[in-house]
mmCIF file of C-alpha atoms and ligand atoms in Angstrom:
data_model
loop_
_atom_site.group_PDB
_atom_site.id
_atom_site.type_symbol
_atom_site.label_atom_id
_atom_site.label_comp_id
_atom_site.label_asym_id
_atom_site.label_seq_id
_atom_site.Cartn_x
_atom_site.Cartn_y
_atom_site.Cartn_z
ATOM 1 C CA MET A 1 27.894 -10.097 -16.228
ATOM 2 C CA SER A 2 27.162 -6.863 -17.812
ATOM 3 C CA PRO A 3 24.079 -5.256 -16.180
ATOM 4 C CA ASN A 4 23.614 -3.100 -19.378
ATOM 5 C CA ALA A 5 21.634 -5.763 -21.335
ATOM 6 C CA ALA A 6 19.915 -7.146 -18.424
ATOM 7 C CA GLU A 7 16.058 -7.171 -18.032
ATOM 8 C CA ALA A 8 13.473 -8.387 -15.715
ATOM 9 C CA THR A 9 9.728 -8.521 -15.262
ATOM 10 C CA ALA A 10 8.137 -8.502 -11.588
ATOM 11 C CA VAL A 11 4.819 -8.548 -10.400
ATOM 12 C CA ALA A 12 3.233 -7.203 -7.158
ATOM 13 C CA HIS A 13 -0.011 -6.609 -5.708
ATOM 14 C CA PRO A 14 -1.373 -3.667 -3.876
ATOM 15 C CA ASN A 15 -1.719 -4.040 0.048
ATOM 16 C CA ILE A 16 -4.249 -2.275 2.223
ATOM 17 C CA ALA A 17 -3.346 -1.359 5.694
ATOM 18 C CA LEU A 18 -5.889 -2.504 8.490
ATOM 19 C CA ILE A 19 -3.651 -0.428 11.055
ATOM 20 C CA LYS A 20 -2.814 2.696 9.053
ATOM 21 C CA TYR A 21 0.398 4.451 8.329
ATOM 22 C CA TRP A 22 -0.248 8.487 8.260
ATOM 23 C CA GLY A 23 2.548 10.750 9.120
ATOM 24 C CA LYS A 24 6.287 10.888 8.927
ATOM 25 C CA ALA A 25 9.008 10.830 11.648
ATOM 26 C CA ASP A 26 11.639 12.007 9.072
ATOM 27 C CA ALA A 27 10.094 13.320 5.746
ATOM 28 C CA VAL A 28 13.757 13.466 4.187
ATOM 29 C CA ARG A 29 14.382 9.734 4.902
ATOM 30 C CA ASN A 30 10.684 8.835 4.462
ATOM 31 C CA ILE A 31 10.409 7.297 8.044
ATOM 32 C CA PRO A 32 6.946 6.665 9.020
ATOM 33 C CA ALA A 33 5.651 8.241 12.397
ATOM 34 C CA VAL A 34 3.827 5.080 13.164
ATOM 35 C CA GLY A 35 3.827 1.324 12.478
ATOM 36 C CA SER A 36 1.191 -0.375 10.457
ATOM 37 C CA LEU A 37 -0.129 -3.797 9.280
ATOM 38 C CA SER A 38 -1.442 -4.732 6.074
ATOM 39 C CA ILE A 39 -2.805 -7.533 4.024
ATOM 40 C CA THR A 40 -1.507 -8.131 0.506
ATOM 41 C CA LEU A 41 -4.053 -8.613 -2.319
ATOM 42 C CA ASP A 42 -3.940 -11.220 -5.080
ATOM 43 C CA GLY A 43 -6.888 -9.812 -7.177
ATOM 44 C CA LEU A 44 -5.103 -6.790 -8.341
ATOM 45 C CA THR A 45 -1.684 -6.950 -10.021
ATOM 46 C CA THR A 46 1.100 -4.419 -11.228
ATOM 47 C CA THR A 47 3.352 -5.871 -13.800
ATOM 48 C CA THR A 48 6.673 -4.036 -14.415
ATOM 49 C CA ARG A 49 9.190 -4.640 -17.014
ATOM 50 C CA LEU A 50 12.612 -3.105 -16.527
ATOM 51 C CA ARG A 51 15.380 -3.012 -18.875
ATOM 52 C CA PHE A 52 18.865 -1.292 -18.458
ATOM 53 C CA ASP A 53 19.881 0.340 -21.689
ATOM 54 C CA PRO A 54 23.277 1.898 -22.179
ATOM 55 C CA ASP A 55 21.889 4.311 -24.845
ATOM 56 C CA LEU A 56 19.463 5.917 -22.542
ATOM 57 C CA GLY A 57 20.644 9.379 -21.204
ATOM 58 C CA ALA A 58 17.785 9.276 -18.392
ATOM 59 C CA ASP A 59 15.421 6.785 -16.894
ATOM 60 C CA ARG A 60 12.004 6.391 -18.712
ATOM 61 C CA PHE A 61 8.937 5.488 -16.984
ATOM 62 C CA VAL A 62 5.823 4.274 -19.104
ATOM 63 C CA LEU A 63 2.556 3.639 -17.090
ATOM 64 C CA GLY A 64 -0.144 1.754 -18.960
ATOM 65 C CA GLY A 65 1.283 2.425 -22.357
ATOM 66 C CA ARG A 66 1.896 6.322 -21.738
ATOM 67 C CA ARG A 67 5.213 7.942 -20.879
ATOM 68 C CA ALA A 68 4.549 9.301 -17.402
ATOM 69 C CA PRO A 69 7.320 12.001 -16.771
ATOM 70 C CA GLU A 70 5.794 13.295 -13.688
ATOM 71 C CA MET A 71 6.808 10.064 -11.848
ATOM 72 C CA GLU A 72 10.254 9.840 -13.297
ATOM 73 C CA ALA A 73 12.240 11.731 -10.545
ATOM 74 C CA ARG A 74 10.811 9.208 -7.820
ATOM 75 C CA VAL A 75 11.530 6.192 -10.277
ATOM 76 C CA THR A 76 15.018 7.519 -10.625
ATOM 77 C CA SER A 77 15.597 7.968 -7.040
ATOM 78 C CA CYS A 78 14.288 4.528 -6.220
ATOM 79 C CA LEU A 79 16.664 3.078 -9.006
ATOM 80 C CA ASP A 80 19.515 5.106 -7.770
ATOM 81 C CA LEU A 81 19.532 3.288 -4.339
ATOM 82 C CA LEU A 82 20.012 -0.155 -6.298
ATOM 83 C CA ARG A 83 22.540 1.169 -8.912
ATOM 84 C CA GLN A 84 24.621 2.465 -5.956
ATOM 85 C CA ARG A 85 24.618 -1.102 -4.544
ATOM 86 C CA ALA A 86 25.642 -2.617 -7.896
ATOM 87 C CA ASP A 87 27.967 0.245 -8.700
ATOM 88 C CA VAL A 88 26.433 0.959 -12.238
ATOM 89 C CA GLU A 89 25.092 4.253 -13.730
ATOM 90 C CA THR A 90 23.080 2.604 -16.748
ATOM 91 C CA ARG A 91 19.679 4.204 -17.007
ATOM 92 C CA ALA A 92 16.478 2.120 -17.317
ATOM 93 C CA LEU A 93 13.229 1.812 -19.273
ATOM 94 C CA VAL A 94 10.582 0.955 -17.051
ATOM 95 C CA GLU A 95 7.178 -0.205 -18.347
ATOM 96 C CA SER A 96 4.337 -0.798 -15.588
ATOM 97 C CA ASP A 97 0.865 -1.926 -16.094
ATOM 98 C CA ASN A 98 -1.839 -2.020 -13.502
ATOM 99 C CA ASP A 99 -5.065 -4.145 -14.024
ATOM 100 C CA PHE A 100 -7.029 -1.576 -11.619
ATOM 101 C CA PRO A 101 -7.549 2.136 -11.663
ATOM 102 C CA THR A 102 -4.463 4.137 -10.723
ATOM 103 C CA ALA A 103 -4.181 6.870 -8.173
ATOM 104 C CA ALA A 104 -7.589 6.249 -6.562
ATOM 105 C CA GLY A 105 -6.818 4.977 -3.136
ATOM 106 C CA LEU A 106 -6.002 1.496 -4.403
ATOM 107 C CA ALA A 107 -2.328 1.684 -3.519
ATOM 108 C CA SER A 108 -0.871 1.518 -7.033
ATOM 109 C CA SER A 109 2.202 3.154 -5.717
ATOM 110 C CA ALA A 110 2.770 0.445 -3.134
ATOM 111 C CA SER A 111 2.618 -2.268 -5.961
ATOM 112 C CA GLY A 112 4.537 -0.185 -8.451
ATOM 113 C CA PHE A 113 7.617 0.570 -6.166
ATOM 114 C CA ALA A 114 7.544 -3.040 -4.920
ATOM 115 C CA ALA A 115 7.818 -4.504 -8.338
ATOM 116 C CA LEU A 116 10.218 -2.051 -9.414
ATOM 117 C CA VAL A 117 12.751 -2.845 -6.686
ATOM 118 C CA VAL A 118 12.236 -6.501 -7.137
ATOM 119 C CA ALA A 119 12.864 -6.098 -11.055
ATOM 120 C CA ALA A 120 15.929 -3.906 -10.547
ATOM 121 C CA ASP A 121 17.353 -6.246 -7.934
ATOM 122 C CA ARG A 122 17.141 -9.140 -10.390
ATOM 123 C CA ALA A 123 18.351 -7.234 -13.439
ATOM 124 C CA LEU A 124 21.345 -5.921 -11.503
ATOM 125 C CA ARG A 125 21.812 -9.061 -9.842
ATOM 126 C CA THR A 126 22.376 -7.228 -6.564
ATOM 127 C CA GLY A 127 20.844 -10.185 -4.437
ATOM 128 C CA ILE A 128 19.395 -7.888 -1.822
ATOM 129 C CA ALA A 129 17.279 -9.775 0.997
ATOM 130 C CA THR A 130 13.552 -9.154 0.828
ATOM 131 C CA ALA A 131 13.576 -7.126 4.162
ATOM 132 C CA ASP A 132 16.082 -4.910 2.785
ATOM 133 C CA LEU A 133 14.395 -4.615 -0.609
ATOM 134 C CA ALA A 134 11.327 -3.551 1.395
ATOM 135 C CA ASP A 135 13.388 -0.855 2.954
ATOM 136 C CA LEU A 136 14.426 0.499 -0.398
ATOM 137 C CA ALA A 137 10.889 0.400 -1.566
ATOM 138 C CA ARG A 138 9.789 2.282 1.603
ATOM 139 C CA GLN A 139 12.057 5.232 0.974
ATOM 140 C CA ALA A 140 10.044 5.729 -2.356
ATOM 141 C CA SER A 141 6.639 5.264 -0.842
ATOM 142 C CA GLY A 142 6.073 4.177 2.881
ATOM 143 C CA SER A 143 3.282 1.630 1.932
ATOM 144 C CA ALA A 144 5.334 -0.041 -0.884
ATOM 145 C CA ALA A 145 7.476 -1.822 1.814
ATOM 146 C CA ARG A 146 4.604 -3.883 2.745
ATOM 147 C CA SER A 147 3.836 -5.166 -0.903
ATOM 148 C CA LEU A 148 7.411 -6.990 -0.807
ATOM 149 C CA PHE A 149 5.701 -9.624 1.437
ATOM 150 C CA GLY A 150 2.461 -11.541 1.047
ATOM 151 C CA GLY A 151 -0.482 -12.312 3.594
ATOM 152 C CA PHE A 152 -0.419 -10.220 6.659
ATOM 153 C CA VAL A 153 2.424 -7.907 7.003
ATOM 154 C CA GLU A 154 3.638 -5.515 9.696
ATOM 155 C CA VAL A 155 6.018 -2.495 9.830
ATOM 156 C CA SER A 156 7.282 -1.828 13.114
ATOM 157 C CA LEU A 157 9.343 0.846 14.433
ATOM 158 C CA THR A 158 12.430 0.328 16.618
ATOM 159 C CA ALA A 159 14.822 2.805 18.056
ATOM 160 C CA GLY A 160 18.283 2.535 16.783
ATOM 161 C CA ALA A 161 21.693 4.511 16.659
ATOM 162 C CA ARG A 162 20.350 6.480 13.646
ATOM 163 C CA GLY A 163 16.868 7.140 15.346
ATOM 164 C CA VAL A 164 13.769 5.184 14.808
ATOM 165 C CA MET A 165 14.059 2.608 12.095
ATOM 166 C CA PRO A 166 11.004 0.876 10.298
ATOM 167 C CA ARG A 167 11.261 -2.980 9.754
ATOM 168 C CA THR A 168 9.065 -4.933 7.653
ATOM 169 C CA LYS A 169 8.062 -8.535 7.997
ATOM 170 C CA GLN A 170 5.495 -11.143 7.250
ATOM 171 C CA VAL A 171 3.086 -12.080 10.383
ATOM 172 C CA LEU A 172 1.099 -14.548 8.484
ATOM 173 C CA GLU A 173 1.176 -16.708 5.498
ATOM 174 C CA PRO A 174 -1.944 -15.775 3.051
ATOM 175 C CA SER A 175 -3.074 -19.625 3.304
ATOM 176 C CA ALA A 176 -2.923 -19.433 7.018
ATOM 177 C CA TRP A 177 -6.026 -17.112 7.297
ATOM 178 C CA PRO A 178 -7.539 -16.737 3.569
ATOM 179 C CA LEU A 179 -9.786 -13.814 4.116
ATOM 180 C CA GLY A 180 -11.436 -12.136 1.238
ATOM 181 C CA VAL A 181 -11.595 -8.479 0.239
ATOM 182 C CA VAL A 182 -14.210 -6.786 -1.692
ATOM 183 C CA VAL A 183 -13.398 -3.313 -2.953
ATOM 184 C CA ALA A 184 -16.261 -1.158 -3.775
ATOM 185 C CA VAL A 185 -15.060 1.475 -6.302
ATOM 186 C CA THR A 186 -17.049 4.650 -5.921
ATOM 187 C CA ASP A 187 -14.884 6.896 -8.171
ATOM 188 C CA THR A 188 -12.128 6.276 -10.334
ATOM 189 C CA GLY A 189 -10.683 9.704 -10.878
ATOM 190 C CA PRO A 190 -7.352 10.680 -9.226
ATOM 191 C CA LYS A 191 -7.583 12.076 -5.820
ATOM 192 C CA ASP A 192 -7.268 15.716 -4.962
ATOM 193 C CA VAL A 193 -4.452 15.568 -2.424
ATOM 194 C CA GLY A 194 -1.907 12.574 -2.665
ATOM 195 C CA SER A 195 -0.884 10.779 0.421
ATOM 196 C CA THR A 196 2.586 12.575 0.777
ATOM 197 C CA GLU A 197 0.969 16.080 0.617
ATOM 198 C CA GLY A 198 -1.972 15.114 2.968
ATOM 199 C CA MET A 199 0.489 13.886 5.499
ATOM 200 C CA VAL A 200 2.539 16.941 5.621
ATOM 201 C CA ARG A 201 -0.784 19.109 5.973
ATOM 202 C CA THR A 202 -2.057 16.819 8.772
ATOM 203 C CA GLU A 203 1.250 16.876 10.782
ATOM 204 C CA ARG A 204 1.503 20.667 10.400
ATOM 205 C CA THR A 205 -2.179 21.524 11.215
ATOM 206 C CA SER A 206 -4.216 19.100 12.856
ATOM 207 C CA PRO A 207 -4.596 19.449 16.682
ATOM 208 C CA TYR A 208 -5.023 15.669 17.073
ATOM 209 C CA TYR A 209 -2.041 14.476 15.277
ATOM 210 C CA SER A 210 0.041 13.696 18.486
ATOM 211 C CA ALA A 211 -2.786 11.700 19.842
ATOM 212 C CA TRP A 212 -3.077 9.725 16.503
ATOM 213 C CA VAL A 213 0.846 9.058 16.641
ATOM 214 C CA ASP A 214 0.813 8.095 20.445
ATOM 215 C CA SER A 215 -2.268 5.727 20.276
ATOM 216 C CA SER A 216 -1.121 3.918 17.208
ATOM 217 C CA GLY A 217 1.456 1.574 18.853
ATOM 218 C CA ALA A 218 -1.153 0.067 20.975
ATOM 219 C CA ASP A 219 -3.580 -0.490 18.072
ATOM 220 C CA LEU A 220 -0.767 -2.135 16.109
ATOM 221 C CA ALA A 221 -0.126 -4.447 19.129
ATOM 222 C CA GLU A 222 -3.778 -5.441 19.374
ATOM 223 C CA ALA A 223 -4.256 -6.114 15.710
ATOM 224 C CA ARG A 224 -1.009 -8.246 15.532
ATOM 225 C CA ALA A 225 -2.555 -10.288 18.563
ATOM 226 C CA ALA A 226 -5.804 -10.643 16.701
ATOM 227 C CA VAL A 227 -4.032 -12.061 13.622
ATOM 228 C CA GLU A 228 -1.914 -14.333 15.461
ATOM 229 C CA ARG A 229 -5.078 -15.978 17.055
ATOM 230 C CA LEU A 230 -7.166 -15.624 13.840
ATOM 231 C CA ASP A 231 -9.733 -13.634 15.815
ATOM 232 C CA PHE A 232 -11.965 -11.937 13.304
ATOM 233 C CA GLU A 233 -14.188 -9.902 15.628
ATOM 234 C CA ALA A 234 -11.166 -8.544 17.209
ATOM 235 C CA LEU A 235 -9.440 -7.594 13.983
ATOM 236 C CA ALA A 236 -12.599 -5.961 12.669
ATOM 237 C CA ASP A 237 -12.864 -3.871 15.876
ATOM 238 C CA ILE A 238 -9.418 -2.499 15.861
ATOM 239 C CA SER A 239 -9.027 -2.097 12.145
ATOM 240 C CA GLU A 240 -12.229 0.044 11.793
ATOM 241 C CA LEU A 241 -10.912 2.003 14.723
ATOM 242 C CA SER A 242 -7.448 2.677 12.980
ATOM 243 C CA CYS A 243 -9.306 3.612 9.802
ATOM 244 C CA LEU A 244 -11.673 6.025 11.590
ATOM 245 C CA LYS A 245 -8.957 7.703 13.650
ATOM 246 C CA MET A 246 -6.933 8.174 10.596
ATOM 247 C CA HIS A 247 -9.915 9.879 8.767
ATOM 248 C CA ALA A 248 -10.603 11.869 11.906
ATOM 249 C CA VAL A 249 -7.178 13.327 11.813
ATOM 250 C CA MET A 250 -7.284 14.115 8.254
ATOM 251 C CA LEU A 251 -10.499 15.759 8.545
ATOM 252 C CA SER A 252 -9.036 17.959 11.282
ATOM 253 C CA ALA A 253 -6.136 19.143 9.204
ATOM 254 C CA ARG A 254 -6.510 22.668 7.838
ATOM 255 C CA PRO A 255 -8.030 22.778 5.287
ATOM 256 C CA GLY A 256 -9.752 19.477 6.266
ATOM 257 C CA LEU A 257 -8.977 16.390 4.071
ATOM 258 C CA VAL A 258 -12.274 14.803 2.938
ATOM 259 C CA TYR A 259 -11.584 11.760 0.990
ATOM 260 C CA TRP A 260 -14.948 10.297 1.221
ATOM 261 C CA ASN A 261 -18.019 10.737 -1.068
ATOM 262 C CA GLY A 262 -21.758 9.824 -0.298
ATOM 263 C CA ALA A 263 -21.343 6.229 -1.670
ATOM 264 C CA THR A 264 -18.368 5.732 0.809
ATOM 265 C CA VAL A 265 -20.400 6.560 3.775
ATOM 266 C CA GLU A 266 -23.277 4.314 2.424
ATOM 267 C CA CYS A 267 -20.937 1.534 2.150
ATOM 268 C CA ILE A 268 -19.815 2.045 5.825
ATOM 269 C CA ARG A 269 -23.466 1.845 6.935
ATOM 270 C CA ARG A 270 -24.299 -1.241 5.069
ATOM 271 C CA ILE A 271 -21.204 -3.100 6.146
ATOM 272 C CA ARG A 272 -21.917 -2.145 9.745
ATOM 273 C CA GLU A 273 -25.522 -3.413 9.275
ATOM 274 C CA LEU A 274 -24.248 -6.696 7.751
ATOM 275 C CA ARG A 275 -21.852 -7.286 10.657
ATOM 276 C CA ALA A 276 -24.784 -6.526 13.220
ATOM 277 C CA ASP A 277 -26.583 -9.418 11.375
ATOM 278 C CA GLY A 278 -23.732 -11.733 12.013
ATOM 279 C CA VAL A 279 -21.881 -11.459 8.406
ATOM 280 C CA GLY A 280 -18.198 -11.700 9.016
ATOM 281 C CA VAL A 281 -17.201 -8.270 7.483
ATOM 282 C CA PHE A 282 -15.511 -4.815 8.278
ATOM 283 C CA PHE A 283 -14.397 -1.969 6.425
ATOM 284 C CA THR A 284 -11.272 0.071 5.760
ATOM 285 C CA ILE A 285 -10.752 3.063 3.644
ATOM 286 C CA ASP A 286 -7.422 4.854 2.617
ATOM 287 C CA ALA A 287 -6.751 8.254 1.117
ATOM 288 C CA GLY A 288 -9.507 7.961 -1.494
ATOM 289 C CA PRO A 289 -13.201 7.136 -1.703
ATOM 290 C CA GLN A 290 -12.908 3.438 -2.307
ATOM 291 C CA VAL A 291 -14.191 1.128 0.473
ATOM 292 C CA LYS A 292 -12.345 -2.238 0.994
ATOM 293 C CA ALA A 293 -14.537 -4.649 2.972
ATOM 294 C CA VAL A 294 -12.435 -7.480 4.579
ATOM 295 C CA CYS A 295 -14.582 -10.622 4.892
ATOM 296 C CA LEU A 296 -14.439 -14.248 6.083
ATOM 297 C CA PRO A 297 -14.469 -16.369 2.927
ATOM 298 C CA GLU A 298 -18.070 -17.600 3.506
ATOM 299 C CA ALA A 299 -19.276 -13.993 3.600
ATOM 300 C CA GLN A 300 -17.659 -12.720 0.393
ATOM 301 C CA ASN A 301 -20.496 -13.324 -2.048
ATOM 302 C CA ARG A 302 -22.911 -11.777 0.063
ATOM 303 C CA VAL A 303 -20.896 -8.775 0.736
ATOM 304 C CA ALA A 304 -20.094 -8.355 -2.963
ATOM 305 C CA THR A 305 -23.833 -8.430 -3.850
ATOM 306 C CA GLU A 306 -24.797 -5.987 -1.078
ATOM 307 C CA LEU A 307 -22.082 -3.412 -1.790
ATOM 308 C CA GLY A 308 -22.734 -3.821 -5.480
ATOM 309 C CA ALA A 309 -26.221 -2.480 -4.925
ATOM 310 C CA VAL A 310 -25.236 0.550 -2.992
ATOM 311 C CA PRO A 311 -26.107 3.623 -5.154
ATOM 312 C CA GLY A 312 -22.869 5.280 -6.401
ATOM 313 C CA VAL A 313 -20.860 2.001 -6.309
ATOM 314 C CA GLY A 314 -19.557 1.809 -9.950
ATOM 315 C CA ARG A 315 -17.650 -1.441 -9.878
ATOM 316 C CA ILE A 316 -16.849 -4.334 -7.493
ATOM 317 C CA ILE A 317 -13.323 -5.883 -7.375
ATOM 318 C CA GLU A 318 -12.932 -9.040 -5.469
ATOM 319 C CA SER A 319 -9.701 -10.497 -4.085
ATOM 320 C CA GLY A 320 -8.150 -12.954 -1.953
ATOM 321 C CA LEU A 321 -4.952 -12.566 -0.067
ATOM 322 C CA GLY A 322 -1.664 -12.767 -2.137
ATOM 323 C CA ASP A 323 1.869 -13.414 -2.203
ATOM 324 C CA GLY A 324 4.649 -10.644 -2.137
ATOM 325 C CA ALA A 325 6.388 -9.131 -5.208
ATOM 326 C CA ARG A 326 8.241 -11.571 -7.285
ATOM 327 C CA ILE A 327 10.050 -12.283 -10.572
ATOM 328 C CA VAL A 328 8.176 -13.602 -13.472
ATOM 329 C CA GLU A 329 10.583 -13.386 -16.124
ATOM 330 C CA ALA A 330 14.336 -12.531 -16.503
ATOM 331 C CA VAL A 331 16.952 -11.998 -19.343
ATOM 332 C CA GLY A 332 20.650 -11.445 -18.818
HETATM 333 C C1 DP6 B 401 -3.692 6.033 3.503
HETATM 334 O O1 DP6 B 401 2.608 5.075 1.188
HETATM 335 O O2 DP6 B 401 1.289 6.547 -0.262
HETATM 336 O O3 DP6 B 401 -2.845 4.400 2.090
HETATM 337 O O4 DP6 B 401 5.128 7.265 1.970
HETATM 338 O O5 DP6 B 401 4.381 9.548 1.156
HETATM 339 O O6 DP6 B 401 4.402 7.677 -0.396
HETATM 340 P P1 DP6 B 401 4.309 8.043 0.973
HETATM 341 O O7 DP6 B 401 2.711 7.694 1.323
HETATM 342 P P2 DP6 B 401 1.992 6.288 0.908
HETATM 343 O O8 DP6 B 401 0.824 6.378 2.144
HETATM 344 C C2 DP6 B 401 -0.148 5.498 2.362
HETATM 345 C C3 DP6 B 401 -1.237 6.137 3.386
HETATM 346 C C4 DP6 B 401 -2.566 5.137 3.519
HETATM 347 C C5 DP6 B 401 -2.450 4.196 4.814
HETATM 348 C C6 DP6 B 401 -1.559 3.036 4.541
HETATM 349 O O9 DP6 B 401 -1.446 2.404 3.408
HETATM 350 O O10 DP6 B 401 -0.936 2.579 5.625
#
């Protein structure tokens, strides 16, 4: 088969980390300094159509109908990993659409690179195993590895001949524990400092960074055990701890990274009040001001109503847990 005419369309969902990744053991190879545990969301979707075209001199990346040249170097580096495996040099047109705000702490790069590697693997017919595709996506963006899988997903670090290596695997199917997620969108603008830059600043300047790294393995083990026994209270407790520890280490960078706004803090307070009232909900927040409330299914409607009423919350997005990145259409 000629890969030149091949095209494929893949979909992927963002994931949100309950045990957070923040910091790199190796910036060149993009090896995370800590393991992480996430849930994949079905309510937000990236759709990526990729076509290898022998007439193209360079890869082209179109996001939401507009050429996005600032992303093209990262797209090319990621596609090069697959082209090397397939032994082809053909460039590609990549058209990607998100049905949610881009670059606002909703992990659009995670779903974007997950969809990209799946589409390229199909179009090039490289037949790479999912865990290895996750590793290719990880080199583009650490959190993207997790969107290759559905449900509850863990990135663990193991010592190998080439130093520490991350490995991504599913811990639990989405149907095994169908939690809901309510995203309270408090700002749709792009964030001031992206994750990659924020991590570098934190590693270099926060006096608490080593404490963050040293304590994260125990948090990961505790969260994995909570997921395996479907223990919501235990998962709530350790997830909020991981989130607040990550923001503490961000805040202690120089200059400090403040990703929250007033509505973010109000949502945290409301979620804590609800949980004290016996409602099954906890919060998590990434490198942006949106609040993600993870809920037991019976609590989701109430949580959506309560967070929607918090001043400064502009939009509520609801989601269940979803599947990993997958092909929806292929030609050639
Ligand atoms: C706060 O995966 O975006 O969302 O590897 O540099 O691309 P790079 O970083 P990225 O960082 C995600 C950080 C986070 C926490 C998480 O998702 O675990």
